Amino acid sequence: MSAVNHQLRLASRPVGAPVASNWELTAEPIPTPRPGQVLVEVTHISVDPAMRGWMNDRPSYIPPVALGEVMRAPAVGRVVASNSRAHPEGCWVTGLLGVQEYALSDGSGLLRIDPDRAPVSLYIGALGIPGLTAYFGMRDIGHARAGETVVVSGAAGAVGSIAVQIATIEGCRVIGIAGGQEKCDWLTEGLNVDAAIDYKRADLAARLREATPDRIDVYFDNVGGEILDLALARLAVHARVVLCGGISQYNATSRWGPLNYLSLLTNRASMTGLIVFDYQDRYEEAIDQLATWLGEGRLIVREQIVKGSIDRFPETLLGLFAGVNTGKLLLELG
Amino acid sequence: MSAVNHQLRLASRPVGAPVASNWELTAEPIPTPRPGQVLVEVTHISVDPAMRGWMNDRPSYIPPVALGEVMRAPAVGRVVASNSRAHPEGCWVTGLLGVQEYALSDGSGLLRIDPDRAPVSLYIGALGIPGLTAYFGMRDIGHARAGETVVVSGAAGAVGSIAVQIATIEGCRVIGIAGGQEKCDWLTEGLNVDAAIDYKRADLAARLREATPDRIDVYFDNVGGEILDLALARLAVHARVVLCGGISQYNATSRWGPLNYLSLLTNRASMTGLIVFDYQDRYEEAIDQLATWLGEGRLIVREQIVKGSIDRFPETLLGLFAGVNTGKLLLELG
């Protein structure tokens, strides 16, 4: 156990895409847990699009990361010193541990995880925030029903790849939109979606039209931008748009709005925002269901793991916006 | 009874704002009802923003008016010849009778109305499509609850002026947005809304912010454009946006989208389109409730009546887009 805790702290707020100098690497002595506290050695750090929003100094669903504060991140780790019966030494936990090697916690927001049920890294992926987001988005907001047509953007990403599979399990006809042939091949061959569309190829509108002869009942949006507009133009009557993310807009310095929003009116459709934290009291139910599907082989997961120290976090996050990842992108320390 | 039926037929499709030459005045002999049919003498013709959409050659919630077809319009009239027991001679009816002096009907979509319960013209206003739209929008989509903050745009219009009053009846704090001091005075003094905002004055954003210290739980949108964006920026968590219309966009030749749409995401809010035709099986319940409130003096209505022949329809419709009307705009024939 190193005597030093390395941390990545927010040093400045990005304008447009983040740059490495938006963070500062700091080192401090590893803290000692006080009564009720535990010390967690972080092993896996999540890298998610939503983190870009947390760097802005704007009120949102969660306070901004303050300048000088350790960068917020979901992570997984092992308790290495404990003054809490709920989280004894040696147990595995997940929570917003931050981009640092060691995290002190009073146990609030800390979830104990079972390393025998699934690899621990999945608890920041398919069994963590991304999986839970896909689960509640597709079921509780999308209300995807058997026989309906479901379209998911960012379909090869951490959330999208789970969302398409939940829709398939529900008995829907599923179309995934992703960037590049390789991701599309994984969607059709690896995840068995009914059709995959590479948004980087020309004629996206025509291909989406062909793939949705009965129009779109559920559109699960992770990207915003032109793809959202094309999906709006293809909505079926009483369609549900699950507004999960808008990665195409997070680094934008000029603002954009969906030109086809009045399609919601003519089709009596809805567009509803999803923040997974609203479903905290049902996490257990959902994790259990996702883990069951995983065990049955009905849920396939892929992880794109960057191994290294926490100073690789900035470049890894930037890769996310460049679309380098297929499946869940994460940083494994050590 | 004139021997001739004058009709206004769609002659060409508008680009941007309609012009008089988009319609053609025609005359033909008054038809004779066949078995099962009735002949209605039209007395009051509705003038609504939605009509602009019906003139476009685009698939929508209702087929476009065909070139050469009588212009579609909700209207009220009296049965002057009947071969139907459901609608005997002398009874009053409402339905999509069109912009013409006489309409032949087989009874489908024809609703018999009670002239003793309310003035017949109200059946194309507060007791017709506009009132029903406000009723189902505020209750079934907005779910306006006592104590919540409700904002309505186009609040002095046919739908908006009913919507604000239903929200008041539900026990909400109600803010109306309208164009001009006179409309705002009517909202606060005539309809007792809690605050009225004149969107033509400067500093709309600041005034909306001041009027909504607890943010907005229900935004009932009739206008789109900048006002929708300002409302999105003020949404409360779990807010509902009722997408009822977008009059600012109907004549636009360039397209616009709500720049603040991601506020739906961060606030877990929804935006849902409303087409009143979906609620046809509950019209009776709603008309009864609206008529009761009217009788109790809890619902105040204002009509802006243009008297003349059907050739005044084009200028009257254009007035709607110029915002000339306070309350329900309609054309009274004769």
XYZ file of C-alpha atoms in Angstrom:
668
model
C 0.000 0.000 0.000
C 1.556 3.249 -1.174
C 1.898 5.904 1.510
C 0.579 8.547 -0.854
C -2.876 9.123 -2.288
C -2.740 10.539 -5.811
C -5.780 12.529 -6.832
C -7.004 14.349 -9.895
C -8.578 17.667 -8.971
C -10.536 20.065 -11.152
C -8.238 23.008 -11.872
C -10.246 25.016 -14.409
C -13.502 24.757 -16.292
C -13.403 23.693 -19.943
C -14.757 25.770 -22.792
C -15.738 23.236 -25.413
C -13.810 19.973 -25.179
C -11.867 19.425 -21.942
C -8.054 19.592 -22.073
C -5.568 17.946 -19.720
C -4.855 21.259 -17.981
C -8.450 21.341 -16.693
C -7.212 18.950 -13.995
C -4.299 18.980 -11.612
C -2.592 15.898 -10.227
C -2.118 16.183 -6.478
C -0.635 13.926 -3.814
C -1.414 13.798 -0.126
C -0.940 11.302 2.676
C -3.402 8.446 2.695
C -6.028 9.432 5.250
C -6.876 7.339 8.314
C -10.565 6.492 8.771
C -12.227 7.985 11.847
C -15.058 6.239 13.713
C -17.787 5.228 11.254
C -15.516 5.761 8.264
C -13.883 3.354 5.844
C -10.889 3.712 3.565
C -11.346 2.331 0.050
C -8.532 1.466 -2.320
C -9.904 2.353 -5.738
C -9.380 -0.237 -8.446
C -11.687 0.788 -11.346
C -12.816 4.292 -12.303
C -15.752 4.903 -14.606
C -15.440 7.231 -17.585
C -18.834 8.603 -18.621
C -20.188 11.346 -20.901
C -22.150 12.878 -18.005
C -18.861 13.863 -16.367
C -18.493 16.643 -18.904
C -21.640 18.286 -17.525
C -20.340 18.046 -13.959
C -17.372 20.222 -14.972
C -19.608 23.180 -15.892
C -20.366 25.834 -13.311
C -24.101 25.602 -13.914
C -26.906 24.385 -11.678
C -28.021 20.929 -12.764
C -29.347 17.702 -11.287
C -26.172 17.449 -9.208
C -23.899 20.306 -8.038
C -20.910 21.111 -10.243
C -17.535 19.745 -9.204
C -15.928 22.688 -7.391
C -12.568 24.013 -8.517
C -9.926 22.284 -6.418
C -12.236 19.367 -5.640
C -11.351 15.766 -6.530
C -12.973 14.976 -9.905
C -16.264 13.172 -9.285
C -16.478 9.642 -10.708
C -18.277 6.389 -9.982
C -15.679 3.811 -9.060
C -15.142 0.398 -7.568
C -12.708 -0.474 -4.808
C -11.843 -2.649 -1.865
C -12.139 -1.587 1.758
C -8.609 -1.608 3.194
C -9.352 -0.106 6.598
C -12.712 0.022 8.257
C -14.392 1.518 11.299
C -17.828 0.456 10.041
C -19.588 -2.876 10.453
C -21.551 -2.288 7.242
C -18.356 -2.286 5.188
C -15.725 -4.529 6.798
C -12.114 -4.686 5.668
C -11.743 -6.723 2.513
C -15.227 -6.165 1.124
C -15.806 -4.678 -2.329
C -17.800 -1.486 -2.758
C -18.948 0.957 -5.416
C -19.961 4.599 -5.185
C -18.889 8.102 -6.216
C -15.342 7.515 -4.990
C -13.744 10.047 -7.337
C -10.640 10.035 -9.514
C -8.161 9.132 -6.779
C -6.291 6.116 -5.479
C -7.848 6.075 -2.038
C -11.238 7.356 -0.932
C -12.479 7.992 2.577
C -16.198 7.308 3.046
C -18.712 7.488 5.868
C -20.702 4.803 4.072
C -23.372 7.066 2.588
C -23.883 6.248 -1.060
C -21.523 3.297 -0.723
C -22.926 0.042 -2.088
C -21.409 -3.299 -1.124
C -20.983 -5.551 -4.148
C -20.631 -9.271 -4.620
C -17.392 -10.186 -6.462
C -18.570 -13.786 -6.827
C -21.665 -12.854 -8.795
C -19.861 -10.813 -11.473
C -16.434 -9.275 -12.095
C -16.222 -6.188 -9.870
C -15.665 -3.810 -12.801
C -19.186 -4.558 -14.043
C -20.552 -2.706 -11.024
C -19.617 0.556 -12.755
C -20.923 -0.830 -16.069
C -23.727 -3.228 -16.812
C -24.546 -3.610 -13.102
C -23.852 0.036 -12.278
C -25.050 3.461 -13.375
C -24.967 2.691 -17.148
C -26.884 -0.578 -16.786
C -29.379 0.944 -14.360
C -29.863 3.901 -16.694
C -30.638 1.570 -19.595
C -32.954 -0.508 -17.414
C -35.119 2.265 -16.002
C -34.999 4.270 -19.227
C -36.187 1.436 -21.437
C -38.750 0.067 -19.010
C -40.072 2.904 -16.869
C -39.819 5.780 -19.356
C -39.781 4.049 -22.740
C -42.384 1.452 -21.725
C -41.002 -0.722 -24.525
C -43.553 -3.419 -25.328
C -43.268 -6.605 -27.358
C -43.673 -5.994 -31.073
C -42.773 -2.325 -30.913
C -39.938 -0.707 -32.836
C -37.151 0.623 -30.617
C -34.261 2.768 -31.847
C -31.225 3.469 -29.651
C -28.498 5.995 -30.480
C -25.020 5.564 -29.066
C -26.015 1.915 -29.223
C -22.508 0.513 -28.858
C -21.806 2.584 -25.759
C -22.072 1.627 -22.098
C -25.737 2.583 -21.757
C -26.840 1.956 -25.342
C -25.460 -1.580 -25.548
C -27.491 -2.567 -22.480
C -30.554 -0.651 -23.692
C -30.716 -2.501 -27.025
C -30.486 -5.841 -25.257
C -33.228 -5.022 -22.750
C -35.455 -4.026 -25.667
C -34.658 -7.340 -27.366
C -35.491 -9.222 -24.155
C -38.815 -7.326 -24.066
C -39.581 -8.658 -27.546
C -39.126 -5.453 -29.513
C -37.722 -4.949 -32.986
C -34.458 -3.139 -32.198
C -32.339 -0.793 -34.320
C -29.029 0.485 -33.012
C -27.250 3.587 -34.319
C -23.488 3.738 -33.796
C -20.351 5.179 -35.391
C -18.370 2.881 -37.656
C -18.682 -0.548 -39.210
C -16.982 -2.365 -36.348
C -19.460 -1.135 -33.775
C -22.345 -1.941 -36.114
C -21.016 -5.460 -36.663
C -20.833 -5.980 -32.902
C -24.432 -4.810 -32.559
C -25.804 -7.182 -35.186
C -23.495 -10.151 -34.631
C -22.616 -9.814 -30.959
C -25.809 -8.360 -29.543
C -28.313 -9.624 -32.125
C -30.027 -6.295 -32.779
C -32.321 -6.438 -35.801
C -30.493 -3.675 -37.651
C -27.518 -1.415 -37.046
C -26.959 1.920 -38.745
C -23.547 3.575 -39.038
C -24.246 7.280 -38.607
C -20.934 8.166 -40.198
C -22.076 6.897 -43.575
C -24.065 9.073 -45.944
C -27.803 8.928 -46.302
C -28.577 8.321 -42.651
C -32.154 9.546 -43.080
C -32.934 7.063 -45.848
C -31.389 4.163 -43.953
C -33.285 4.989 -40.783
C -36.499 5.185 -42.830
C -35.822 1.776 -44.393
C -35.049 0.216 -41.020
C -38.270 1.533 -39.454
C -41.118 0.705 -41.859
C -43.569 0.921 -38.933
C -41.934 4.068 -37.623
C -40.436 4.381 -34.128
C -42.317 3.625 -30.913
C -39.418 4.176 -28.523
C -36.388 6.313 -29.275
C -33.693 6.076 -26.609
C -31.424 9.055 -27.194
C -27.860 9.258 -25.979
C -26.556 11.720 -28.559
C -28.854 14.601 -29.572
C -28.054 16.555 -32.737
C -29.005 15.502 -36.239
C -29.756 11.916 -35.179
C -32.370 13.102 -32.693
C -33.967 15.189 -35.437
C -34.104 12.245 -37.835
C -35.652 10.057 -35.146
C -38.248 12.723 -34.319
C -39.223 12.768 -37.990
C -39.882 8.997 -37.822
C -41.953 8.846 -34.617
C -45.050 6.699 -34.515
C -48.234 7.973 -32.918
C -47.881 7.943 -29.100
C -44.126 7.341 -29.325
C -41.873 7.817 -26.306
C -38.507 9.541 -26.584
C -36.237 8.684 -23.668
C -33.881 11.618 -23.247
C -30.891 9.959 -21.657
C -28.020 12.009 -22.979
C -26.823 14.376 -25.679
C -23.137 13.645 -26.113
C -22.992 15.518 -29.421
C -23.841 18.705 -27.500
C -21.728 18.415 -24.361
C -18.625 20.043 -25.816
C -20.505 22.360 -28.181
C -19.833 26.056 -27.841
C -22.897 27.046 -29.861
C -26.329 25.827 -28.895
C -28.638 23.600 -30.892
C -32.277 22.591 -30.575
C -34.225 19.782 -32.249
C -35.808 21.332 -35.340
C -38.411 18.573 -35.569
C -39.703 18.983 -32.013
C -43.244 19.643 -33.276
C -43.325 16.006 -34.371
C -44.014 15.375 -30.677
C -47.199 17.399 -31.124
C -48.528 15.885 -34.330
C -47.727 12.362 -33.105
C -48.925 12.926 -29.515
C -45.513 11.692 -28.485
C -43.513 12.437 -25.365
C -39.890 13.276 -24.688
C -38.892 12.623 -21.097
C -35.613 13.220 -19.305
C -33.985 10.422 -17.336
C -31.669 10.809 -14.359
C -31.031 7.400 -12.868
C -30.536 8.750 -9.334
C -34.346 9.129 -9.139
C -34.620 5.330 -9.015
C -32.226 4.685 -6.126
C -34.806 2.816 -4.080
C -35.139 0.286 -6.898
C -31.436 -0.235 -7.696
C -31.393 -3.556 -5.886
C -34.274 -4.968 -7.935
C -32.662 -3.806 -11.160
C -29.146 -5.024 -10.366
C -30.586 -8.403 -9.471
C -32.457 -8.587 -12.782
C -29.452 -7.449 -14.809
C -27.162 -9.925 -13.028
C -29.664 -12.716 -13.689
C -29.742 -11.912 -17.415
C -25.941 -11.749 -17.375
C -25.749 -15.178 -15.741
C -28.197 -16.592 -18.270
C -26.134 -15.235 -21.149
C -28.983 -13.020 -22.298
C -26.984 -9.883 -21.568
C -23.616 -9.571 -23.298
C -21.162 -6.996 -22.034
C -17.969 -5.603 -23.428
C -15.502 -3.479 -21.524
C -12.845 -1.248 -22.969
C -10.298 -1.049 -20.186
C -7.499 1.499 -20.048
C -4.866 0.355 -17.572
C -2.623 2.836 -15.840
C -2.521 5.479 -13.185
C -5.063 8.225 -12.598
C -3.168 10.677 -14.774
C -4.564 8.770 -17.758
C -8.089 9.883 -16.873
C -8.134 13.069 -19.047
C -7.090 11.348 -22.266
C -9.493 8.491 -21.551
C -12.425 10.882 -21.093
C -11.531 12.662 -24.329
C -11.511 9.321 -26.140
C -15.124 8.878 -25.109
C -16.145 11.993 -27.044
C -14.150 10.761 -30.028
C -16.158 7.533 -29.889
C -13.146 5.248 -29.389
C -14.980 2.839 -27.122
C -17.137 -0.146 -27.879
C -18.985 -1.005 -24.689
C -18.065 0.380 -21.314
C -14.956 2.561 -21.084
C -13.132 2.503 -17.767
C -9.774 3.101 -16.161
C -8.217 0.243 -14.203
C -5.611 1.435 -11.711
C -2.330 -0.291 -11.078
C -82.762 30.526 -47.622
C -80.424 31.560 -50.407
C -80.474 29.258 -53.406
C -76.706 29.297 -53.598
C -74.068 27.808 -51.332
C -70.944 29.953 -51.197
C -67.789 28.076 -50.325
C -64.152 28.882 -49.748
C -61.911 26.300 -51.377
C -58.165 25.842 -51.034
C -56.627 27.075 -54.303
C -52.913 26.936 -53.547
C -50.620 26.137 -50.657
C -49.055 29.015 -48.744
C -45.337 29.512 -48.347
C -44.958 31.352 -45.064
C -48.023 33.374 -44.095
C -51.211 32.578 -46.052
C -52.491 35.163 -48.519
C -56.052 35.658 -49.763
C -55.227 34.023 -53.089
C -54.597 30.713 -51.338
C -58.378 30.321 -51.393
C -61.006 30.625 -54.076
C -64.609 31.659 -53.492
C -66.978 29.303 -55.275
C -70.755 29.055 -55.547
C -72.879 26.011 -56.234
C -76.530 25.090 -55.768
C -77.489 24.199 -52.233
C -77.456 20.411 -52.131
C -80.439 18.282 -51.191
C -79.882 15.709 -48.442
C -80.191 12.054 -49.477
C -81.444 9.349 -47.120
C -79.512 9.496 -43.835
C -78.123 12.935 -44.622
C -78.834 16.352 -43.176
C -78.307 19.856 -44.531
C -76.822 22.342 -42.071
C -76.983 26.100 -42.440
C -73.678 27.289 -41.018
C -73.894 30.243 -38.619
C -70.483 30.408 -36.880
C -67.084 29.362 -38.254
C -64.075 28.824 -36.039
C -60.746 30.458 -36.837
C -57.859 28.535 -35.280
C -54.043 28.462 -35.543
C -54.110 24.732 -36.350
C -55.768 25.540 -39.687
C -52.437 26.781 -40.976
C -51.006 23.277 -40.602
C -53.939 21.756 -42.467
C -52.983 23.849 -45.526
C -49.562 22.188 -45.835
C -49.119 19.193 -48.095
C -47.453 17.161 -45.351
C -48.611 14.057 -43.513
C -49.779 15.008 -40.038
C -52.361 13.966 -37.451
C -55.081 14.717 -40.005
C -54.811 14.655 -43.818
C -54.019 17.969 -45.522
C -56.910 19.876 -47.074
C -56.728 18.918 -50.744
C -56.423 21.576 -53.403
C -59.941 22.370 -54.589
C -61.488 21.079 -51.365
C -63.665 23.256 -49.134
C -61.417 24.706 -46.406
C -61.723 22.575 -43.285
C -63.115 24.370 -40.228
C -65.031 23.527 -37.074
C -68.358 25.336 -37.243
C -71.807 25.593 -35.717
C -75.077 25.563 -37.596
C -78.722 24.673 -37.643
C -80.214 21.688 -39.440
C -82.500 23.060 -42.138
C -83.378 19.810 -43.885
C -83.052 16.342 -42.413
C -83.334 12.719 -43.434
C -81.910 11.585 -40.087
C -83.718 11.028 -36.804
C -80.512 11.760 -34.871
C -80.448 15.316 -36.191
C -83.972 16.571 -36.861
C -84.764 19.812 -38.645
C -84.271 22.816 -36.387
C -81.688 21.277 -34.095
C -78.258 22.872 -33.572
C -75.084 20.980 -34.379
C -71.319 21.382 -34.439
C -68.626 19.573 -36.390
C -66.060 20.058 -39.146
C -68.607 21.741 -41.407
C -66.043 23.759 -43.373
C -65.863 27.345 -44.601
C -69.165 27.373 -46.471
C -72.723 28.533 -45.990
C -74.337 25.092 -46.162
C -72.884 21.734 -45.300
C -74.195 18.298 -46.143
C -73.516 15.657 -43.483
C -74.225 11.965 -42.977
C -74.091 12.609 -39.244
C -70.615 11.221 -38.647
C -68.649 13.634 -36.469
C -71.752 15.777 -36.041
C -72.485 16.665 -32.423
C -75.919 17.907 -31.404
C -75.669 20.903 -29.069
C -78.009 22.473 -26.538
C -78.684 26.153 -27.324
C -80.393 26.616 -23.958
C -77.333 25.638 -21.949
C -74.971 28.152 -23.607
C -74.878 30.461 -26.626
C -74.309 28.231 -29.677
C -71.073 29.978 -30.670
C -69.422 28.683 -27.486
C -69.567 25.187 -28.942
C -66.653 26.119 -31.201
C -64.968 27.919 -28.292
C -65.018 27.197 -24.588
C -67.315 24.189 -25.084
C -65.661 23.117 -28.338
C -62.220 22.122 -29.568
C -60.375 24.986 -27.801
C -62.035 24.347 -24.444
C -61.599 20.591 -24.744
C -57.948 21.069 -25.690
C -57.360 23.183 -22.594
C -59.263 20.695 -20.434
C -57.452 17.510 -21.466
C -54.111 19.286 -21.820
C -54.134 20.782 -18.345
C -55.609 17.754 -16.609
C -54.549 14.621 -18.472
C -51.156 15.734 -19.773
C -50.178 18.572 -17.443
C -51.549 16.833 -14.330
C -51.755 20.284 -12.752
C -52.055 19.855 -8.996
C -52.995 22.306 -6.253
C -50.084 24.444 -5.155
C -48.073 23.947 -8.327
C -46.875 26.750 -10.587
C -48.483 26.723 -14.028
C -47.380 28.915 -16.930
C -49.483 29.248 -20.089
C -48.332 30.967 -23.287
C -50.861 32.435 -25.678
C -52.815 32.857 -22.459
C -55.344 35.339 -23.827
C -56.214 33.097 -26.773
C -59.061 30.639 -27.195
C -57.215 27.679 -25.643
C -54.941 29.598 -23.295
C -57.695 31.611 -21.652
C -59.508 28.403 -20.715
C -56.278 26.670 -19.698
C -55.338 29.366 -17.177
C -58.787 29.202 -15.610
C -58.758 25.406 -15.300
C -55.366 25.672 -13.571
C -56.832 28.271 -11.202
C -59.782 25.998 -10.482
C -57.297 23.207 -9.709
C -55.690 25.461 -7.103
C -52.478 26.271 -8.946
C -50.481 29.476 -8.997
C -51.033 30.630 -12.583
C -48.934 32.872 -14.817
C -50.200 33.861 -18.258
C -47.990 35.102 -21.085
C -49.681 37.229 -23.763
C -48.934 40.043 -26.208
C -49.795 43.553 -25.075
C -50.954 45.339 -21.962
C -54.651 44.994 -22.772
C -54.511 41.208 -22.914
C -52.450 41.115 -19.735
C -54.964 43.333 -17.956
C -57.749 40.995 -18.992
C -55.803 38.029 -17.644
C -55.181 39.572 -14.232
C -58.421 41.537 -13.824
C -60.872 39.504 -15.865
C -59.563 35.976 -15.343
C -57.781 36.444 -11.996
C -54.496 34.846 -13.000
C -51.771 35.430 -10.418
C -49.468 37.202 -12.850
C -49.492 38.164 -16.521
C -46.392 38.815 -18.599
C -46.422 40.860 -21.811
C -43.956 39.102 -24.085
C -43.647 42.187 -26.277
C -41.892 44.093 -23.508
C -38.165 43.818 -22.937
C -36.572 41.583 -20.347
C -38.999 38.706 -20.689
C -36.530 36.276 -19.108
C -36.140 38.354 -15.948
C -39.872 38.845 -15.582
C -40.594 35.151 -16.029
C -37.934 34.380 -13.422
C -39.485 36.842 -10.958
C -42.964 35.439 -11.524
C -41.832 31.840 -10.929
C -39.761 31.824 -7.723
C -40.511 28.110 -7.299
C -39.853 27.450 -10.996
C -42.461 25.929 -13.352
C -44.280 22.653 -12.739
C -46.554 22.794 -15.786
C -45.817 24.768 -18.931
C -48.712 24.775 -21.388
C -47.233 25.896 -24.688
C -49.247 27.403 -27.503
C -46.470 29.400 -29.145
C -43.015 27.782 -29.333
C -40.007 29.969 -30.113
C -38.118 32.060 -27.584
C -40.896 31.782 -24.994
C -40.653 27.980 -24.998
C -36.908 28.259 -24.496
C -37.296 30.619 -21.555
C -39.877 28.316 -19.980
C -37.615 25.273 -20.455
C -34.876 27.154 -18.623
C -37.250 27.629 -15.646
C -38.585 24.069 -15.326
C -38.886 22.496 -11.909
C -37.813 18.907 -11.314
C -40.382 16.525 -12.828
C -42.114 19.348 -14.721
C -44.577 18.630 -17.509
C -44.555 20.606 -20.758
C -47.869 20.332 -22.602
C -47.080 20.820 -26.271
C -50.359 22.173 -27.560
C -49.256 24.462 -30.359
C -46.426 26.503 -31.815
C -48.068 29.479 -33.485
C -44.759 31.356 -33.740
C -43.528 28.597 -36.066
C -46.538 27.924 -38.287
C -45.713 30.584 -40.876
C -41.948 30.314 -40.475
C -39.958 29.530 -43.601
C -36.831 28.618 -41.631
C -36.915 25.979 -38.954
C -36.259 26.405 -35.262
C -35.715 24.028 -32.364
C -35.767 24.625 -28.618
C -32.149 25.308 -27.628
C -32.839 24.459 -23.983
C -34.317 21.028 -24.678
C -31.706 19.356 -22.455
C -33.408 21.042 -19.502
C -35.909 18.186 -19.891
C -33.033 15.821 -19.127
C -31.495 17.575 -16.139
C -34.940 18.196 -14.625
C -36.379 14.757 -15.472
C -39.188 16.661 -17.142
C -41.442 15.637 -19.996
C -42.726 17.365 -23.114
C -45.826 15.719 -24.520
C -47.845 16.521 -27.609
C -51.584 16.993 -27.394
C -54.110 16.367 -30.158
C -57.577 16.691 -28.698
C -59.113 14.214 -31.164
C -57.516 11.421 -29.070
C -60.025 12.183 -26.306
C -63.224 11.957 -28.364
C -64.774 9.332 -26.134
C -64.541 11.736 -23.196
C -65.806 14.913 -24.916
C -69.196 14.587 -23.265
C -67.732 14.448 -19.753
C -65.520 17.450 -20.473
C -68.210 19.586 -22.129
C -70.472 18.921 -19.177
C -67.767 19.993 -16.715
C -66.886 23.102 -18.725
C -70.569 24.072 -19.064
C -71.047 23.619 -15.324
C -68.103 25.908 -14.547
C -69.502 28.392 -17.087
C -72.907 28.313 -15.383
C -71.293 28.811 -11.990
C -69.364 31.824 -13.247
C -66.032 30.104 -12.585
C -65.175 30.094 -16.276
C -65.172 33.469 -18.038
C -65.201 33.537 -21.819
C -64.611 36.270 -24.324
C -65.362 36.029 -28.017
C -63.978 38.210 -30.743
C -66.608 37.937 -33.444
C -66.070 39.038 -37.030
C -69.448 39.406 -38.752
C -69.744 39.028 -42.468
C -69.719 36.548 -45.281
C -67.278 33.711 -45.771
C -64.983 35.818 -47.961
C -63.823 37.457 -44.728
C -62.286 34.187 -43.564
C -58.753 34.784 -44.981
C -58.253 38.179 -43.363
C -59.673 36.847 -40.109
C -57.246 33.926 -40.056
C -54.350 36.286 -40.758
C -55.443 38.440 -37.820
C -54.982 35.453 -35.586
C -51.294 35.254 -36.448
C -50.988 39.000 -35.847
C -52.442 38.413 -32.387
C -55.447 40.711 -32.861
C -57.796 38.562 -30.816
C -58.467 38.437 -27.112
C -60.343 35.227 -26.424
C -61.943 33.132 -29.135
C -61.850 34.450 -32.695
C -64.693 33.408 -34.952
C -66.610 34.384 -38.047
C -70.351 34.852 -37.713
C -72.141 34.551 -41.040
C -74.955 36.779 -42.175
